Amino acid sequence: METVFTYYGHATLGLHTAETKLIIDPWFSGNPWVKFSAEDVNADYLLVTHAHGDHLGDTVAIAKRTDATVISNFEICEWLGEQGIKTHSMHLGGDFQFPFGQVKLTTAMHGSSFPDKSYGGNPVGFLITTLHGKKIYLAGDTGLFGDMALIGREGLDLAIIPIGGNYTMGPDDALEAVKLLAPKQVVPIHYNTFEVIKQDPHTWAARVSAETNSEPVVLKPGETVVL
Ligand code: NI
Ligand code: MN
């Protein structure tokens, strides 16, 4: 049984097993990387790292249409619950065994207000352990923090981290993050969507190859990593 990780573009990600489809930060409408409509997206679970528009994205529309359960922090789940959406609320440091695997909420150093300015709680990352024991760390929007070393102690198969700078870690700090996380493979995200987060992922990947034991994987939208 394998897990397929898909990069849709910006911070929109998929994690599919034979039985379950997860979409993380489901921003499709207006996402310049994406060439299809949010109406074509199916999901059993939607994972939302924080309430900013480029992450909350089409959560409401997709959840209403597909009846997917949203996994996020308490505040985001409350906001969604008021709109009749099925949620499973969690919070930092907590973990839960879902039918598809275990999810733990990790620290992210960022903000989390909704597009309507209401409070979205603390932003989070996700540490997902699949049913066949693969560990996947989705950092979410974050700056570099030293406790990434603790997450790295889990023994990560795949880390997905922002490299764009301005709103999150830039290339230099993201390289430090790889050293702390020590994943087998690392996928850079959250770059080139806007002018202020313009980066060359291949230059960054070359530095990762030269300075760490992790394998950088630069994905085009729609490309996958099979775990
Ligand atoms: Ni953000
Ligand atoms: Mn963002």
Tab-separated table of N, CA and C and ligand atoms in Angstrom, residues 50 52-55 110-111 141 167-168 190, ligand 1:
chain	number	residue	atom	x	y	z
A	50	HIS	N	-3.667	27.034	8.342
A	50	HIS	CA	-4.039	28.313	8.960
A	50	HIS	C	-5.070	29.001	8.084
A	52	HIS	N	-5.256	31.985	6.510
A	52	HIS	CA	-4.959	32.908	5.409
A	52	HIS	C	-5.556	32.382	4.107
A	53	GLY	N	-5.953	33.320	3.251
A	53	GLY	CA	-6.696	32.977	2.042
A	53	GLY	C	-6.002	32.004	1.112
A	54	ASP	N	-4.665	32.054	1.054
A	54	ASP	CA	-3.946	31.157	0.136
A	54	ASP	C	-3.795	29.748	0.720
A	55	HIS	N	-4.433	29.495	1.873
A	55	HIS	CA	-4.396	28.167	2.502
A	55	HIS	C	-5.814	27.658	2.786
A	110	HIS	N	3.887	31.930	12.558
A	110	HIS	CA	3.212	32.664	11.487
A	110	HIS	C	1.981	33.332	12.079
A	111	GLY	N	1.037	33.803	11.248
A	111	GLY	CA	-0.249	34.332	11.702
A	111	GLY	C	-1.354	33.437	11.200
A	141	ASP	N	2.996	27.490	6.652
A	141	ASP	CA	3.727	28.760	6.564
A	141	ASP	C	4.443	28.947	7.885
A	167	TYR	N	7.055	36.048	3.549
A	167	TYR	CA	6.027	35.625	4.511
A	167	TYR	C	6.478	34.422	5.342
A	168	THR	N	7.462	33.714	4.866
A	168	THR	CA	7.914	32.455	5.488
A	168	THR	C	9.437	32.391	5.415
A	190	HIS	N	5.639	27.105	-1.692
A	190	HIS	CA	5.357	28.491	-1.303
A	190	HIS	C	6.389	29.458	-1.867
B	1	NI	NI	-0.007	32.469	5.592
